[in-house]
PDB file of C-alpha atoms in Angstrom:
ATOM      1  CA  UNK A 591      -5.359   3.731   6.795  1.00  0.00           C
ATOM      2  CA  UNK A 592      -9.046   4.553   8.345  1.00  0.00           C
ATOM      3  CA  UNK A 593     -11.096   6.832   7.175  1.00  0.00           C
ATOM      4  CA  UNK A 594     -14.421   7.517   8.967  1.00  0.00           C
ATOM      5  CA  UNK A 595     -16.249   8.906   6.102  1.00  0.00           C
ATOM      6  CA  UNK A 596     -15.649   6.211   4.007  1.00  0.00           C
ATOM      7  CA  UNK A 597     -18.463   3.053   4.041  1.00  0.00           C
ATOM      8  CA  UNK A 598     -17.141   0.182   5.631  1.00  0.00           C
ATOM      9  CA  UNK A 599     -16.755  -2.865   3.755  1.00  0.00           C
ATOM     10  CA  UNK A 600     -19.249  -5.428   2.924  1.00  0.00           C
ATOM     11  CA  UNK A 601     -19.808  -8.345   5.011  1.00  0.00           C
ATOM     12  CA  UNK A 602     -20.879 -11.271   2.497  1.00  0.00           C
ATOM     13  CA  UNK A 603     -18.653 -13.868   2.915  1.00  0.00           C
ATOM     14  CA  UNK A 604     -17.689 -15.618  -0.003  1.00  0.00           C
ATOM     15  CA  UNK A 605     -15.683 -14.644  -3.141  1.00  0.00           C
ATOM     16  CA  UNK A 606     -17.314 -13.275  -6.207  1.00  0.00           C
ATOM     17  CA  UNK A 607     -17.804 -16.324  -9.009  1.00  0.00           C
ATOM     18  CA  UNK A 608     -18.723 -14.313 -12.280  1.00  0.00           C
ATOM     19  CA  UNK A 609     -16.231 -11.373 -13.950  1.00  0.00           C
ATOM     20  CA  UNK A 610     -19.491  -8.875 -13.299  1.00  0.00           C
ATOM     21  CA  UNK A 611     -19.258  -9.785  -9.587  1.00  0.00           C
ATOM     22  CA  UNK A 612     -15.142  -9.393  -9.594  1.00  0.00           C
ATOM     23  CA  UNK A 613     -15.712  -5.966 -11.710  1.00  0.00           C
ATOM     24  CA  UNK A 614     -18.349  -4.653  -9.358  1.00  0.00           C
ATOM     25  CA  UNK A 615     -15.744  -6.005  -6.435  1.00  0.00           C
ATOM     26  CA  UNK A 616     -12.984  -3.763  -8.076  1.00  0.00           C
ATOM     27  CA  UNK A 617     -15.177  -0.827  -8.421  1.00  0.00           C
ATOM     28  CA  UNK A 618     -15.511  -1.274  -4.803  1.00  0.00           C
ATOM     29  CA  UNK A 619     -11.753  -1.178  -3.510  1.00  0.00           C
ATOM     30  CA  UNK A 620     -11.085   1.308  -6.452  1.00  0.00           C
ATOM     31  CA  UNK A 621     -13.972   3.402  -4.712  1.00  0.00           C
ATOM     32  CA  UNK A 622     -12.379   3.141  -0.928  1.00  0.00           C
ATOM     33  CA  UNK A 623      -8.939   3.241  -1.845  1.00  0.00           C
ATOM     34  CA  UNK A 624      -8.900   6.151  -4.014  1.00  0.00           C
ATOM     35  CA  UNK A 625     -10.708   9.398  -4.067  1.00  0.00           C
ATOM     36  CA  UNK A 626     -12.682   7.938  -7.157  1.00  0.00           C
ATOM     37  CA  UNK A 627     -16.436   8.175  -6.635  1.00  0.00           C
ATOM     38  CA  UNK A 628     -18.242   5.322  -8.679  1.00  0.00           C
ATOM     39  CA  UNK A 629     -21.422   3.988  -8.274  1.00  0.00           C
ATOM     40  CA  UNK A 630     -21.601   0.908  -6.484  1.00  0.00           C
ATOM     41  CA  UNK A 631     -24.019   1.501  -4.116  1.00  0.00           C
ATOM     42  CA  UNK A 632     -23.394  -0.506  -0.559  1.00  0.00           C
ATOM     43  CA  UNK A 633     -20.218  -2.432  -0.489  1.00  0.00           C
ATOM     44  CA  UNK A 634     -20.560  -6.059  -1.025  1.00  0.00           C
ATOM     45  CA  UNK A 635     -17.902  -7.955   0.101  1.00  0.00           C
ATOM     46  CA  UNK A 636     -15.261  -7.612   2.846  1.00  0.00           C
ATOM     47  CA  UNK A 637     -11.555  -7.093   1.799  1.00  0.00           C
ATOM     48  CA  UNK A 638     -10.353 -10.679   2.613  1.00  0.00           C
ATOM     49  CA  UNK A 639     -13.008 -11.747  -0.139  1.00  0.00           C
ATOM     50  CA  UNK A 640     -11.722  -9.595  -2.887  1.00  0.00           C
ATOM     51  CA  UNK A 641      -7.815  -9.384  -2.256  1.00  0.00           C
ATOM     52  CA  UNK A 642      -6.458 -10.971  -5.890  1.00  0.00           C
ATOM     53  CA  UNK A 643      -7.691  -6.735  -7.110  1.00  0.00           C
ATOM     54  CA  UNK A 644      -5.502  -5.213  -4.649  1.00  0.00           C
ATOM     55  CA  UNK A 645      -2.401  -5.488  -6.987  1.00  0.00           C
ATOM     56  CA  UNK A 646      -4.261  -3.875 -10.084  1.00  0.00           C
ATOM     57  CA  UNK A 647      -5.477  -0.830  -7.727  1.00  0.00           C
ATOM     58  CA  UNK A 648      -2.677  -0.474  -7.381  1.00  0.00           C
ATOM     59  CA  UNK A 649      -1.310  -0.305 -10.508  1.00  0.00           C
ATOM     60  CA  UNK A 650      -3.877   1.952 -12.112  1.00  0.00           C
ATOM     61  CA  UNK A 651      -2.601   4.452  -9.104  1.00  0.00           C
ATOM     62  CA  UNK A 652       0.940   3.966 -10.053  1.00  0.00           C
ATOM     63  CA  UNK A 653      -0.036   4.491 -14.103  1.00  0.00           C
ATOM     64  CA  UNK A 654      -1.985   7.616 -13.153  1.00  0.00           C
ATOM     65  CA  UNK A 655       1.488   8.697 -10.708  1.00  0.00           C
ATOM     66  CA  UNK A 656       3.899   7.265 -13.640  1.00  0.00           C
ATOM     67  CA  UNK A 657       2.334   9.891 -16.550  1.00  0.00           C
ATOM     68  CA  UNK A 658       2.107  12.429 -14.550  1.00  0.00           C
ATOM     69  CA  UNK A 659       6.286  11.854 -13.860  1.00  0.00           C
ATOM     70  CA  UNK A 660       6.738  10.678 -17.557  1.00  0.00           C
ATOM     71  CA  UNK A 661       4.829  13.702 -19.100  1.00  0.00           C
ATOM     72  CA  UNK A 662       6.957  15.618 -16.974  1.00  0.00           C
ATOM     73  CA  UNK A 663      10.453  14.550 -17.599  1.00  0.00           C
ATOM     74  CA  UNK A 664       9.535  14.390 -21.298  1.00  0.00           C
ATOM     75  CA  UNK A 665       9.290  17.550 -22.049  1.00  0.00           C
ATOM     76  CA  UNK A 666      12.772  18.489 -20.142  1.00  0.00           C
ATOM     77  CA  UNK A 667      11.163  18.551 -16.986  1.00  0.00           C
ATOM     78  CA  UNK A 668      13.771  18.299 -14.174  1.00  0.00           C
ATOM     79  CA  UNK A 669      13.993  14.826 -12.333  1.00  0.00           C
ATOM     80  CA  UNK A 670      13.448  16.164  -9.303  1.00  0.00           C
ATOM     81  CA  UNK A 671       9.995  18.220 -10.718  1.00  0.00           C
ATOM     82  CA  UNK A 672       8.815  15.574 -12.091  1.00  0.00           C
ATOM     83  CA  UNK A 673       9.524  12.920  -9.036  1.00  0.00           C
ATOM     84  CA  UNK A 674       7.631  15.540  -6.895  1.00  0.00           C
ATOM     85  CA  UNK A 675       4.153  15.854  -9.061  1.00  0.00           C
ATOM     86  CA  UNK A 676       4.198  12.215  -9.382  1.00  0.00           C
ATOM     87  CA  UNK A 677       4.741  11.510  -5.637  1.00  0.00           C
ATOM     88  CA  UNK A 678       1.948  14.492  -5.086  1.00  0.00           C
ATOM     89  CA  UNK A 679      -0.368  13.150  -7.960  1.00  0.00           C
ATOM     90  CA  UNK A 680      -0.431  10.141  -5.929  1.00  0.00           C
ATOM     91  CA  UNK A 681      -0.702  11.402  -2.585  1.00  0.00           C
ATOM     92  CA  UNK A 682      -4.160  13.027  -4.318  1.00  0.00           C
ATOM     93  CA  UNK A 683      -5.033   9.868  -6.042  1.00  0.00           C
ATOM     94  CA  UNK A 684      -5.654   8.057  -2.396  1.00  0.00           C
ATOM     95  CA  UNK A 685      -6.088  10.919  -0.509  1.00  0.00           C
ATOM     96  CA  UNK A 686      -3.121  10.127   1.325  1.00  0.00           C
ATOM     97  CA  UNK A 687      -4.925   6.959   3.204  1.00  0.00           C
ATOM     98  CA  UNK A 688      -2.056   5.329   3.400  1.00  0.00           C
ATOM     99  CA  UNK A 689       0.589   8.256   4.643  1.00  0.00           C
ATOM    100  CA  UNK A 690      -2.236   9.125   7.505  1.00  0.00           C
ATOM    101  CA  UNK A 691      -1.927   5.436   8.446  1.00  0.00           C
ATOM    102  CA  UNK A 692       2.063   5.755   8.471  1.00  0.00           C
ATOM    103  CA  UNK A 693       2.276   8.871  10.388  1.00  0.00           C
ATOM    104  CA  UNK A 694      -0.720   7.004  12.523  1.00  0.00           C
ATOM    105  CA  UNK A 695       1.423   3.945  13.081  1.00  0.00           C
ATOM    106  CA  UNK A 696       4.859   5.817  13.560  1.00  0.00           C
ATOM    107  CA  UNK A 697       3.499   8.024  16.156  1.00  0.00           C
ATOM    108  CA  UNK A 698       2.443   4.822  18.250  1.00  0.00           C
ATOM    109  CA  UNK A 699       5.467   3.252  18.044  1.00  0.00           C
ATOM    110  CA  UNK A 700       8.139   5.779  17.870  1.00  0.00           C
ATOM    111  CA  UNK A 701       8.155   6.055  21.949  1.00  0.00           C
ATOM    112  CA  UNK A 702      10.177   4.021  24.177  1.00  0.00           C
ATOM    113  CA  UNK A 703       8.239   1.668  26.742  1.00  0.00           C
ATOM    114  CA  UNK A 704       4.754   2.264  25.852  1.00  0.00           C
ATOM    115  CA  UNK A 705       2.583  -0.702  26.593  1.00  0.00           C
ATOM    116  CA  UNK A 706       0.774  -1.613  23.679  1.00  0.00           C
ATOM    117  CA  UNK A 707      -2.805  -0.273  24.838  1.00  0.00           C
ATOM    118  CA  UNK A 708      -1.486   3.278  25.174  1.00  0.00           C
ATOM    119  CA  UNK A 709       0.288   2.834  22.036  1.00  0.00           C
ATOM    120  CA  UNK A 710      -2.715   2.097  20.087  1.00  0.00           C
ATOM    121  CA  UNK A 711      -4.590   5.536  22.179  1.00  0.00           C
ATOM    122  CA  UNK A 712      -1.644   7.662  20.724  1.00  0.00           C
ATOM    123  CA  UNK A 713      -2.537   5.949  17.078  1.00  0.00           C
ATOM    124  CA  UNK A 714      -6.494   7.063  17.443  1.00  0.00           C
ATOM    125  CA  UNK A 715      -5.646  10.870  18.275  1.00  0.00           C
ATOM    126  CA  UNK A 716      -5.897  12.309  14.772  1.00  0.00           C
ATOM    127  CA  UNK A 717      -3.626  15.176  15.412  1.00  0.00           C
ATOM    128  CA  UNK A 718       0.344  14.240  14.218  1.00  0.00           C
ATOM    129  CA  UNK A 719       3.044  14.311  16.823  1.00  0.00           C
ATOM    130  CA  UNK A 720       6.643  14.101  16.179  1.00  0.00           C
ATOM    131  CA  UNK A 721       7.353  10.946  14.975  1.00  0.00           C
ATOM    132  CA  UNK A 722       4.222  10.875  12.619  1.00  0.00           C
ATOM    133  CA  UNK A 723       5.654  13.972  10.612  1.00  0.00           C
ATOM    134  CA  UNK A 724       9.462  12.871  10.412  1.00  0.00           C
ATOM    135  CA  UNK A 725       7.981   9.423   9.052  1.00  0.00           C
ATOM    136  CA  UNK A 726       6.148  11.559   6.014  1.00  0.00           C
ATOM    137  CA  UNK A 727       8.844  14.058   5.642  1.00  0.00           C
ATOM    138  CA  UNK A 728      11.206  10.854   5.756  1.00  0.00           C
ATOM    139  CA  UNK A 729       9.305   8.850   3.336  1.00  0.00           C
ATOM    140  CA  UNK A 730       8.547  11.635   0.959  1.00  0.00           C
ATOM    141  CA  UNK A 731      12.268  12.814   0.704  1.00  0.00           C
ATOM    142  CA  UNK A 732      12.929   9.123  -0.208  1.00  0.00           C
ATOM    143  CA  UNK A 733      10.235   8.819  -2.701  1.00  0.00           C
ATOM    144  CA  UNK A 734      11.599  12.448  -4.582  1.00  0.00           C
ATOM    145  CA  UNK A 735      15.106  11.228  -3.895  1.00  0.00           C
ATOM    146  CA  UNK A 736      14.130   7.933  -5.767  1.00  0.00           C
ATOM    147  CA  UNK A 737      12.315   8.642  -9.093  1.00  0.00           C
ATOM    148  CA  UNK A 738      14.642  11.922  -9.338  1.00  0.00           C
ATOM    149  CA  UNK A 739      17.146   9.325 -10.695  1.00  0.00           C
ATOM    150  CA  UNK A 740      14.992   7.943 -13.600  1.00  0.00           C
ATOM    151  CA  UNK A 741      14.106   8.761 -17.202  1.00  0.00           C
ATOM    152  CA  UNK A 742      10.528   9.187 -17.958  1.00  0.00           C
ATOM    153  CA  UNK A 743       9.294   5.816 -18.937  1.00  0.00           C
ATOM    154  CA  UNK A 744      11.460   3.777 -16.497  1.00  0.00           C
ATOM    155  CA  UNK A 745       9.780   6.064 -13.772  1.00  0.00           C
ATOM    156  CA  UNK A 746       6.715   5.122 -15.429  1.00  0.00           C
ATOM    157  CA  UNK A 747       7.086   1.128 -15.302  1.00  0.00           C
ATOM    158  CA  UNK A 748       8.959   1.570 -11.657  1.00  0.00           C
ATOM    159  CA  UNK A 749       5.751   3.528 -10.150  1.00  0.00           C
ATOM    160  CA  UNK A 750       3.146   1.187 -11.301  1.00  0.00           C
ATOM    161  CA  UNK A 751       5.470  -2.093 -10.070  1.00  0.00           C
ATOM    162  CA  UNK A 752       5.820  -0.258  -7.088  1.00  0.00           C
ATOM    163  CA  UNK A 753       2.400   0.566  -6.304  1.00  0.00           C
ATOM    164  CA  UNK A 754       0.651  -2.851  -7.666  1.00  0.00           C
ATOM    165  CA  UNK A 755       3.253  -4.436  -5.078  1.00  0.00           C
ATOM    166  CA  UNK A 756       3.081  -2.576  -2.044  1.00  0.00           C
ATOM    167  CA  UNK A 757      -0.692  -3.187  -2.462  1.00  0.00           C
ATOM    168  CA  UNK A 758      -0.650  -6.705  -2.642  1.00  0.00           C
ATOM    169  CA  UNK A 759       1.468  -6.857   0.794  1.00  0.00           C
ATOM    170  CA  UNK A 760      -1.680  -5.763   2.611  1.00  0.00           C
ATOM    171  CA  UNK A 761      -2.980  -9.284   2.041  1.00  0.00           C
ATOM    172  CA  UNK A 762      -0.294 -10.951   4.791  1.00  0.00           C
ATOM    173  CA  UNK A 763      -0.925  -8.883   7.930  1.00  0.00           C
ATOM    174  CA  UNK A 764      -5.029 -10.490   7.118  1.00  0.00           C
ATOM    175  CA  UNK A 765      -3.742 -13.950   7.257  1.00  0.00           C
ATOM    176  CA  UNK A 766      -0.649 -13.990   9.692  1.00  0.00           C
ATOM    177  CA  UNK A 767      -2.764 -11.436  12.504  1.00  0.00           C
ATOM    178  CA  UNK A 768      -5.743 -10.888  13.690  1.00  0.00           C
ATOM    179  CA  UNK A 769      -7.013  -6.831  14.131  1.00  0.00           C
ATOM    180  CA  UNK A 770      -6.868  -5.293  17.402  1.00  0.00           C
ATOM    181  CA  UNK A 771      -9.716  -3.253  17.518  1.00  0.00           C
ATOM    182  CA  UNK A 772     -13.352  -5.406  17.543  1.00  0.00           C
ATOM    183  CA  UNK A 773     -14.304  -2.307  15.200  1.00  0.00           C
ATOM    184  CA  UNK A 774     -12.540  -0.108  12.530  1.00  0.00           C
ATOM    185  CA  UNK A 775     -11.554  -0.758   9.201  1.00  0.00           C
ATOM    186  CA  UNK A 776      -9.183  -2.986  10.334  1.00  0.00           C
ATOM    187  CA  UNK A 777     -12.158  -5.611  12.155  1.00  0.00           C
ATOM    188  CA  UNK A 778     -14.238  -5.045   9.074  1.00  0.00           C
ATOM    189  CA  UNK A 779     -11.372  -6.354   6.584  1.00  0.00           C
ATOM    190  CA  UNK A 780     -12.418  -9.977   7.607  1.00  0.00           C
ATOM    191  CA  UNK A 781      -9.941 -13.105   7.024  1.00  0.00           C
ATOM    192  CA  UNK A 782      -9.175 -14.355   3.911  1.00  0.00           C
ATOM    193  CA  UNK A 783      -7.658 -17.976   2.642  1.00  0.00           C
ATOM    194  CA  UNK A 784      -4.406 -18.844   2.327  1.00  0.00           C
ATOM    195  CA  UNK A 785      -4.719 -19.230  -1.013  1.00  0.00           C
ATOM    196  CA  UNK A 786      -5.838 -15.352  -1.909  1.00  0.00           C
ATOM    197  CA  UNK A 787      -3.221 -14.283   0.364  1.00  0.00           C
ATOM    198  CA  UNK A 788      -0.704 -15.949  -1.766  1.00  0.00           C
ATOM    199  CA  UNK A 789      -1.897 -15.377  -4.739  1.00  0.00           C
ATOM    200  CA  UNK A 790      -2.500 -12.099  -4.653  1.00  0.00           C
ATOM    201  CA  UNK A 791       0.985 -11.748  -3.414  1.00  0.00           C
ATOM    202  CA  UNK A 792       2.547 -13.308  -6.455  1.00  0.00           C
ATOM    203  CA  UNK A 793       0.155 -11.115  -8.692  1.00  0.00           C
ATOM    204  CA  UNK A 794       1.807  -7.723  -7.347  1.00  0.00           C
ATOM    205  CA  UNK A 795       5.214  -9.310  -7.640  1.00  0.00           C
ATOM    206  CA  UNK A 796       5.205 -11.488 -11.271  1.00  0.00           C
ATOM    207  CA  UNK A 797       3.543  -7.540 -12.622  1.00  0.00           C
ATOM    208  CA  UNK A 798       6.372  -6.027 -11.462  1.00  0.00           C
ATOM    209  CA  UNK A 799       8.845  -8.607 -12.840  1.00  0.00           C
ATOM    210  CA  UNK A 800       7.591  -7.952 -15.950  1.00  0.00           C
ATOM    211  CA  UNK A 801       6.919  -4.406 -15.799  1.00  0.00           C
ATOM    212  CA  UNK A 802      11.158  -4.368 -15.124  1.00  0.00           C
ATOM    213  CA  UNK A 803      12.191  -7.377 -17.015  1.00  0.00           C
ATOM    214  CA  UNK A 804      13.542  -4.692 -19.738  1.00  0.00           C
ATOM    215  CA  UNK A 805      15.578  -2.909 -17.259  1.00  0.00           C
ATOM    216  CA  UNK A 806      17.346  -6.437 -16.216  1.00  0.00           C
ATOM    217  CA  UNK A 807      16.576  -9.890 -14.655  1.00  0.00           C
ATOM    218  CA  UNK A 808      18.506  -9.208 -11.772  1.00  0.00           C
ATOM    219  CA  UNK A 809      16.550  -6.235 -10.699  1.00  0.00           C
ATOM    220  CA  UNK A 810      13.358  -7.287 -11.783  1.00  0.00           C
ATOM    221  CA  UNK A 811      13.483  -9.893  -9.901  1.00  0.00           C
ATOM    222  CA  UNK A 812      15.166  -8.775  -6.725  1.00  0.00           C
ATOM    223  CA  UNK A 813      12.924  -5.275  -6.574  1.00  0.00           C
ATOM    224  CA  UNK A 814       9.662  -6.671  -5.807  1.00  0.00           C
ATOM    225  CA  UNK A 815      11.047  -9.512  -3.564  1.00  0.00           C
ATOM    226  CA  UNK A 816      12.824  -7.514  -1.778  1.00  0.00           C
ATOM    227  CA  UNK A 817       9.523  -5.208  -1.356  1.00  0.00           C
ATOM    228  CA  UNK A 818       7.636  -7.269  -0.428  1.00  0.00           C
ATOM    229  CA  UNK A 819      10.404  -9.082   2.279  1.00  0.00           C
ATOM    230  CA  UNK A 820      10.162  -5.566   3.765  1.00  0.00           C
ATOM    231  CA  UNK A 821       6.213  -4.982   4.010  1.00  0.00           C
ATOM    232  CA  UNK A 822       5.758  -8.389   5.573  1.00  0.00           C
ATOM    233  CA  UNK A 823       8.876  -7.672   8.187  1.00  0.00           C
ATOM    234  CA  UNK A 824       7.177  -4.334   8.933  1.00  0.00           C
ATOM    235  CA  UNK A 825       4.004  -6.442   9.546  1.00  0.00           C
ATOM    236  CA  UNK A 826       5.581  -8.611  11.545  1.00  0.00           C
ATOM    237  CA  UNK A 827       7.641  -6.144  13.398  1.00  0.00           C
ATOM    238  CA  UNK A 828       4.301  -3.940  13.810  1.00  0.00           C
ATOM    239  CA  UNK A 829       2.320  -7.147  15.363  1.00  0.00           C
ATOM    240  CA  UNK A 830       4.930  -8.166  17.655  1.00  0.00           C
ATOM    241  CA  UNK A 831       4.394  -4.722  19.286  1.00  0.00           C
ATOM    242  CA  UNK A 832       0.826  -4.261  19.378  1.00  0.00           C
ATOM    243  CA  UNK A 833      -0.354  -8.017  19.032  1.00  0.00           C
ATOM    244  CA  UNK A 834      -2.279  -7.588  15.510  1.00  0.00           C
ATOM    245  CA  UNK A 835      -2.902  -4.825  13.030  1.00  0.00           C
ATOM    246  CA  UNK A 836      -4.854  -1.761  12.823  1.00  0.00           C
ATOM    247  CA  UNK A 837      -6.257  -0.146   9.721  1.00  0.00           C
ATOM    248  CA  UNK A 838      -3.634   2.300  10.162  1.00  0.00           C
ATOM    249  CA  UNK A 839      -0.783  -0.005  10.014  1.00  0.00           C
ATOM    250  CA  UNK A 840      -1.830  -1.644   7.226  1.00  0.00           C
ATOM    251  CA  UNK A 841      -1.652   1.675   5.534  1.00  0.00           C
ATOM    252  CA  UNK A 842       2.044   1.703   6.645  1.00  0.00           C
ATOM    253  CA  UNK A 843       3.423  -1.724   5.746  1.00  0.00           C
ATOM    254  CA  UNK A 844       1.851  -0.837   2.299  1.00  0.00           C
ATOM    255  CA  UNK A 845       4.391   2.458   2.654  1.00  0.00           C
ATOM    256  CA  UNK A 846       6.972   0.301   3.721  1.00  0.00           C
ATOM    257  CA  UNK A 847       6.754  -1.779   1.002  1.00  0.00           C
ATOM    258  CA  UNK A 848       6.474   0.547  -1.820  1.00  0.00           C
ATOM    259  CA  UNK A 849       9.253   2.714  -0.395  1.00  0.00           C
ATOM    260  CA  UNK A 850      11.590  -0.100  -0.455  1.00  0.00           C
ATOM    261  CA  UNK A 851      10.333  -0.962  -3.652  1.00  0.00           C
ATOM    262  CA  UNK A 852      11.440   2.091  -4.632  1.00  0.00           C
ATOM    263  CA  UNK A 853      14.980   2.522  -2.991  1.00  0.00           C
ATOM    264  CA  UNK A 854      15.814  -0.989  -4.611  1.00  0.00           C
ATOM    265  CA  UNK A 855      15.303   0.093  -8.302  1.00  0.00           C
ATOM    266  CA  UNK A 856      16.944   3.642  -7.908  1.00  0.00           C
ATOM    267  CA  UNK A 857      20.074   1.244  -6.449  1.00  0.00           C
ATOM    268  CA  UNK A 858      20.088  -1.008  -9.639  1.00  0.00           C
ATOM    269  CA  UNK A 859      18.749   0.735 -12.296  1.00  0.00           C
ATOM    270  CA  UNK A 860      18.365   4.415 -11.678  1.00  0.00           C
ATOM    271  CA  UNK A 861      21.451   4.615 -13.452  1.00  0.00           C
TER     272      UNK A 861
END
């Protein structure tokens, strides 16, 4: 999840206290995490001090993703059309920051007794080796395979759950780890409070519950927790390996997340 011609974040400090300062803190992330240019001028505030807007990034990505597949299948579009331009739509949305960080992150730790230092030298050579392109082939095949199954507005409400959730997830590798480069985007995401962390969490995950609460309590329930079980395993999993995180595998727990996210609605109410 780097991307060198992006700013870096801000370096303030402290949480924005007025709804103009969260706004203009929104407009920031908005501005890094998607390909949307808005005018913000320098970035304010670090990551960690602006976390509780991950989850509705996220789910004005999966909206924009969810019309595209709900436009689609309603006008007789096959499922498997429309899961395509959605996945693609959102692939364009974020300029694939997140798959680069996957294929980043698989490519690192695909190989078999690597210490971690040359692990994280594979990770920083921007060209894709084998295990980076299986992961995206992988994870796009599931994503197709996924929203083929749905109608149009259940693919709609199941994109923006599992986007706003998979985004929030990005707030536990910041608390539980600590980055491994002293520069990047991961050093410049600074460390946030237990409290944002948490919250922010439960933000992704009660949006998603209600986003699916039509579809069934069960699922709407076990979907996101399940998601997000899986992003903070990856980040667990990931740190145990290379003794923190990376900007790049924060890019892939949020894949991780959303994927499973993904997989667990197609299993319970794809049908």
């Amino acid at each position: 999840m780097s991307s060198p011609n992006d700013p870096p974040f801000g370096s303030s400090g402290h949480r924005p206290s007025s709804f103009d300062e969260w706004l203009q803190a929104a407009k920031e992330q908005a501005t890094f995490f998607t390909g949307l240019k808005l005018d913000v001028g320098l970035p304010r505030w670090q990551l960690a001090d602006v976390l509780p807007v991950l989850p509705f990034i996220g789910a004005g990505i999966g909206l924009a993703a969810g019309l595209v597949f709900a436009i689609v299948r309603g006008i007789a579009g096959p499922g498997w059309l429309a899961a395509v331009l959605a996945v693609g739509a959102a692939v364009l949305i974020t300029r694939a920051l997140h798959e680069d960080g996957l294929a980043d992150t698989a490519d690192g730790l695909g190989p078999h007794a690597l210490e971690p230092a040359r692990r994280l030298e594979i990770m920083r050579d921007s060209r894709n080796g084998t295990f980076g392109v299986l992961a995206l082939a992988l994870s796009v095949l599931i994503k197709v395979a996924c929203l083929a199954q749905f109608s149009g507005a259940t693919g709609l409400v199941v994109l923006i759950g599992a986007h706003a959730v998979s985004r929030s997830v990005l707030a536990y590798p910041l608390l539980a780890y600590g980055p491994v480069h002293s520069d990047g985007l991961g050093a410049g995401a600074g460390k946030p409070t237990d409290n944002d962390v948490w919250l922010t969490i439960a933000l992704g995950a009660v949006l998603a519950f209600l986003l699916l609460l039509g579809k069934g309590f069960f699922a709407a329930l076990l979907t996101p927790l399940i998601a997000i079980g899986a992003g903070i395993y990856a980040a667990r999993w990931i740190a145990k390996r290379l003794g923190g995180y990376t900007g790049d595998t924060l890019g892939a727990v949020q894949q991780k997340a959303e994927i499973a996210f993904l997989v667990v609605a197609a299993l319970f109410i794809g049908r």
